[in-house]
PDB file of C-alpha atoms in Angstrom:
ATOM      1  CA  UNK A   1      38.097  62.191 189.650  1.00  0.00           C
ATOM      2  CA  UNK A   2      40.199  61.560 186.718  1.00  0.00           C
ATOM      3  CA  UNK A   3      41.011  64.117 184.026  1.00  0.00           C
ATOM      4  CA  UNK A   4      40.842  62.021 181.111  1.00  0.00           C
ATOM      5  CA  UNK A   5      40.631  58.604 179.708  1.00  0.00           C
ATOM      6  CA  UNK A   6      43.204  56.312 179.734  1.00  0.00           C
ATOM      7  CA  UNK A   7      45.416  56.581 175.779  1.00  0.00           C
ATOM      8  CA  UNK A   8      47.405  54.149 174.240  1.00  0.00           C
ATOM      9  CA  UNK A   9      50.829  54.609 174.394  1.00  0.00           C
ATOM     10  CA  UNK A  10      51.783  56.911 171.442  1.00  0.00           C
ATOM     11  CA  UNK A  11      54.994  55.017 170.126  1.00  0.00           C
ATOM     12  CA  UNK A  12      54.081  53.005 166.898  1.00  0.00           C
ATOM     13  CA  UNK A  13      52.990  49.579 167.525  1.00  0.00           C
ATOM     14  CA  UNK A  14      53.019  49.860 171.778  1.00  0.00           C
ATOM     15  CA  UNK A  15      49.032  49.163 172.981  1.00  0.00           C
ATOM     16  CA  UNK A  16      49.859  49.640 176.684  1.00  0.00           C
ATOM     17  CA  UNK A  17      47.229  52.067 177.927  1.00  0.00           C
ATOM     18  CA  UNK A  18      48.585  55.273 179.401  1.00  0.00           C
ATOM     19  CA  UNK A  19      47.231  57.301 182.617  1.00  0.00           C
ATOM     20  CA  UNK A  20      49.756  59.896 183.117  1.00  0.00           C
ATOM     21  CA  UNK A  21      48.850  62.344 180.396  1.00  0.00           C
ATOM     22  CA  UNK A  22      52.712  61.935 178.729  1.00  0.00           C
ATOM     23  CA  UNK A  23      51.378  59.952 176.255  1.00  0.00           C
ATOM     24  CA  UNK A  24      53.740  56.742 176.728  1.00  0.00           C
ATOM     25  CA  UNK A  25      54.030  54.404 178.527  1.00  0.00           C
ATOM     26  CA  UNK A  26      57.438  53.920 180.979  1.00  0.00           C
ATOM     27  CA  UNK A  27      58.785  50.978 178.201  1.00  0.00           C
ATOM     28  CA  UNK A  28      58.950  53.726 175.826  1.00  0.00           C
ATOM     29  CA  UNK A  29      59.906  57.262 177.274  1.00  0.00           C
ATOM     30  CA  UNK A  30      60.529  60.086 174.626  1.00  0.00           C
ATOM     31  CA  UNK A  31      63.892  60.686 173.921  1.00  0.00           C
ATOM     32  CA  UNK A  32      65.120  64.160 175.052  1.00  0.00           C
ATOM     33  CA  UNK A  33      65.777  66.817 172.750  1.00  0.00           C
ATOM     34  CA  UNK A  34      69.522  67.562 171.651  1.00  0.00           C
ATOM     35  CA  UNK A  35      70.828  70.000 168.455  1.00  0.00           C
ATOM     36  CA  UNK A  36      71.364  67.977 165.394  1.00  0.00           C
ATOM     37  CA  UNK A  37      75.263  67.727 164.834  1.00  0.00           C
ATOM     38  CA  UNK A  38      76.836  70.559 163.187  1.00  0.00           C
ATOM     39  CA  UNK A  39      76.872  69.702 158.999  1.00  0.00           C
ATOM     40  CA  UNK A  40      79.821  71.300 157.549  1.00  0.00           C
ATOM     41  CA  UNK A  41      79.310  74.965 155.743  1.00  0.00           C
ATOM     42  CA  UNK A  42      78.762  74.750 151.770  1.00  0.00           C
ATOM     43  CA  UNK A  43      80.848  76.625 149.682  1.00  0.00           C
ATOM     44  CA  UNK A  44      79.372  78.564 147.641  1.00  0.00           C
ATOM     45  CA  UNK A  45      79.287  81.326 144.740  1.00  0.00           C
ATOM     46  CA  UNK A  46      82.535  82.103 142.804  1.00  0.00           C
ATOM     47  CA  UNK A  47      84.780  79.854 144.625  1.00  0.00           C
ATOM     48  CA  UNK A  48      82.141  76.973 144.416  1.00  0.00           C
ATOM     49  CA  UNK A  49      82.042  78.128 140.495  1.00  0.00           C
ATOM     50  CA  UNK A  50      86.082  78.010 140.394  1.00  0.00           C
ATOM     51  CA  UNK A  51      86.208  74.978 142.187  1.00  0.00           C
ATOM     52  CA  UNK A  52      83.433  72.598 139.845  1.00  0.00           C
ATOM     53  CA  UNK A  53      85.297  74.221 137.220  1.00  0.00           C
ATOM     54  CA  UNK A  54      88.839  72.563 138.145  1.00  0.00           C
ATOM     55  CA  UNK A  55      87.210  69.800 138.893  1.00  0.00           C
ATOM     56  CA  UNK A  56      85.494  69.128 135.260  1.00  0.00           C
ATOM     57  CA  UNK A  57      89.049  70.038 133.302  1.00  0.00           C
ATOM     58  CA  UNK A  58      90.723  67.523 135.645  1.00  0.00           C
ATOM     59  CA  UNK A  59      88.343  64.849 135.315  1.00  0.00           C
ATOM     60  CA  UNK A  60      85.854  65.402 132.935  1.00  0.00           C
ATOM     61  CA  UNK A  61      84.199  61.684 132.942  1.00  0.00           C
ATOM     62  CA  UNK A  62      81.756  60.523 135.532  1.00  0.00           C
ATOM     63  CA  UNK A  63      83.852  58.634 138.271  1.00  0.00           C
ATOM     64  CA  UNK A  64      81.073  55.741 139.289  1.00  0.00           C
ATOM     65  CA  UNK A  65      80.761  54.666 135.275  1.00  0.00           C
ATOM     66  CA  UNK A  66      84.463  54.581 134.628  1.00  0.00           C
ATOM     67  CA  UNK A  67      84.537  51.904 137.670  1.00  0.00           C
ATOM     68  CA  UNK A  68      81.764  50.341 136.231  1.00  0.00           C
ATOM     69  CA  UNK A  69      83.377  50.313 132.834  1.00  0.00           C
ATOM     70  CA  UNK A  70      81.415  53.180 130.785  1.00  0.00           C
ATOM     71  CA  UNK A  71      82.528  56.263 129.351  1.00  0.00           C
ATOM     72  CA  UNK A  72      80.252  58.963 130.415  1.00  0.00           C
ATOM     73  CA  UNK A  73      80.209  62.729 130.533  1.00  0.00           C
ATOM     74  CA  UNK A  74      80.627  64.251 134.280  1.00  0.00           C
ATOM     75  CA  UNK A  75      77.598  67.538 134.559  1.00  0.00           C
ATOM     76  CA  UNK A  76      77.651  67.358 138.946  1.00  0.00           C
ATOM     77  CA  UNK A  77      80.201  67.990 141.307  1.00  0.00           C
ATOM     78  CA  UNK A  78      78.766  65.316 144.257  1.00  0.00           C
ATOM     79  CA  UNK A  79      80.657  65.161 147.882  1.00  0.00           C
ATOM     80  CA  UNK A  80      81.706  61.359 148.294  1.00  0.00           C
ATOM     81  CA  UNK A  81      80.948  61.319 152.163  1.00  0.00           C
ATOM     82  CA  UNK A  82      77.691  64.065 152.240  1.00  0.00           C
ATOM     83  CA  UNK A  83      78.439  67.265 154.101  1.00  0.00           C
ATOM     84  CA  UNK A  84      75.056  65.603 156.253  1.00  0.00           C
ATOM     85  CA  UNK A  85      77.165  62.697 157.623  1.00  0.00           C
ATOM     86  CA  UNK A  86      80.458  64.399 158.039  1.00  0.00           C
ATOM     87  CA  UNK A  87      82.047  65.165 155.183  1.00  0.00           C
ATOM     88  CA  UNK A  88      84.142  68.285 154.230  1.00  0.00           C
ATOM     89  CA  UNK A  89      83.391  70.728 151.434  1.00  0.00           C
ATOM     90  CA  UNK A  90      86.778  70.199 149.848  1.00  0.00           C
ATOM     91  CA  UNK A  91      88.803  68.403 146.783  1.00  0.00           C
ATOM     92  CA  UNK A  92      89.273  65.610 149.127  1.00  0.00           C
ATOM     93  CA  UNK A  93      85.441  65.047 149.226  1.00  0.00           C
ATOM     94  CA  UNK A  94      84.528  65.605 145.647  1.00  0.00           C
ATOM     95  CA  UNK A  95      84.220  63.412 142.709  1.00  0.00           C
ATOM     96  CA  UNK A  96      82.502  64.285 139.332  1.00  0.00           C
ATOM     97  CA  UNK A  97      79.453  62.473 138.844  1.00  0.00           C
ATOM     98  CA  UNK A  98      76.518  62.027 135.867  1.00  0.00           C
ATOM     99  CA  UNK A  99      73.410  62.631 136.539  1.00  0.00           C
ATOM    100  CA  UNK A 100      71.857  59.080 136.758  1.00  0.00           C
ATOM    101  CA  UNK A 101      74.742  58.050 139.095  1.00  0.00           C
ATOM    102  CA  UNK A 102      74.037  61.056 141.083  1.00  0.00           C
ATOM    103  CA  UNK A 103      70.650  60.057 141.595  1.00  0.00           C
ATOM    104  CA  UNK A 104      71.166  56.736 142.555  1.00  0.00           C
ATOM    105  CA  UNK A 105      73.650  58.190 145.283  1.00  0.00           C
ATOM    106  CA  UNK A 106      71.303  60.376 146.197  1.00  0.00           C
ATOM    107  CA  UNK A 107      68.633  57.848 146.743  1.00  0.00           C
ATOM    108  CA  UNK A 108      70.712  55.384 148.718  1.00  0.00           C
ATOM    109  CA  UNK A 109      71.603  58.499 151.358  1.00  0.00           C
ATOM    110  CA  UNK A 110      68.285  59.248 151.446  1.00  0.00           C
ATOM    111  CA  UNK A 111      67.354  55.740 152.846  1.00  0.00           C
ATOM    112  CA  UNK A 112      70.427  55.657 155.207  1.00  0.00           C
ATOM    113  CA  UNK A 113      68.519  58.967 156.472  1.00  0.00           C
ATOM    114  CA  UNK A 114      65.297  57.220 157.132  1.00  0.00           C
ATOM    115  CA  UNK A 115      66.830  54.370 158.718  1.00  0.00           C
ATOM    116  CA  UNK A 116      69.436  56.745 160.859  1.00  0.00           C
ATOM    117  CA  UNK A 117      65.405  58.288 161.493  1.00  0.00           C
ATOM    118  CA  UNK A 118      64.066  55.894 162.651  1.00  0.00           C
ATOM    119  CA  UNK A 119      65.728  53.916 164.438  1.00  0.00           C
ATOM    120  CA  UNK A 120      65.056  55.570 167.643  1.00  0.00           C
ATOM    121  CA  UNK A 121      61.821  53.621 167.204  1.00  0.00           C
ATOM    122  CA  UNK A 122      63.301  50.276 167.270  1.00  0.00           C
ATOM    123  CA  UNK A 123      62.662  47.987 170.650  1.00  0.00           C
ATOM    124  CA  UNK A 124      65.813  47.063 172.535  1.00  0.00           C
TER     125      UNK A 124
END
């Protein structure tokens, strides 16, 4: 006698009809879990305070608007490559930034997240 019904197969847009009890189907196993990579270690209190502050009497303008041709005032200290994807916490890594450039960075790495997200869900 069975336990329970047959369920669709719970990755998004797979109908098959799953008898198991895993909950997919064999197209579509679930991935096995591993640790997320290691993201480098922030600096932070008075060395992250030193540090913004050499940063801002170096280079005092926001970096993306001078390429772009505008003269703006610099307020963040933004890592080029994010700490998230590899980059170091260092003077190699940091650029000074305005706030609406920093923004639009920080939207466009948010997207590469979602996409780096989800493409485990993608058919191959």
């Amino acid at each position: 006698m069975p336990i329970a019904a047959p369920r669709p197969c719970s990755h998004p847009g797979c109908g098959v009809l799953v008898r198991d009890g895993t909950g997919r189907c064999p197209k579509h196993p679930k991935k096995t879990w591993a640790p997320a990579a290691k993201e480098t270690k922030r600096i932070t209190g008075r060395r992250l305070q030193a540090m913004r502050a050499d940063l801002f009497r170096r280079k005092p303008l926001c970096e993306p608007c001078q390429e772009a041709g505008r003269v703006t005032l610099a307020t963040i200290r933004d890592h080029r490559i994010p700490l998230a994807e590899g980059g170091q916490d260092d003077e190699t890594n940091e650029q000074s930034i305005c706030e609406p450039c920093h923004a639009l960075k920080t939207k466009a790495e948010s997207a590469r997240g979602v996409r780096r997200s989800w493409g485990n869900y993608r058919e191959g």
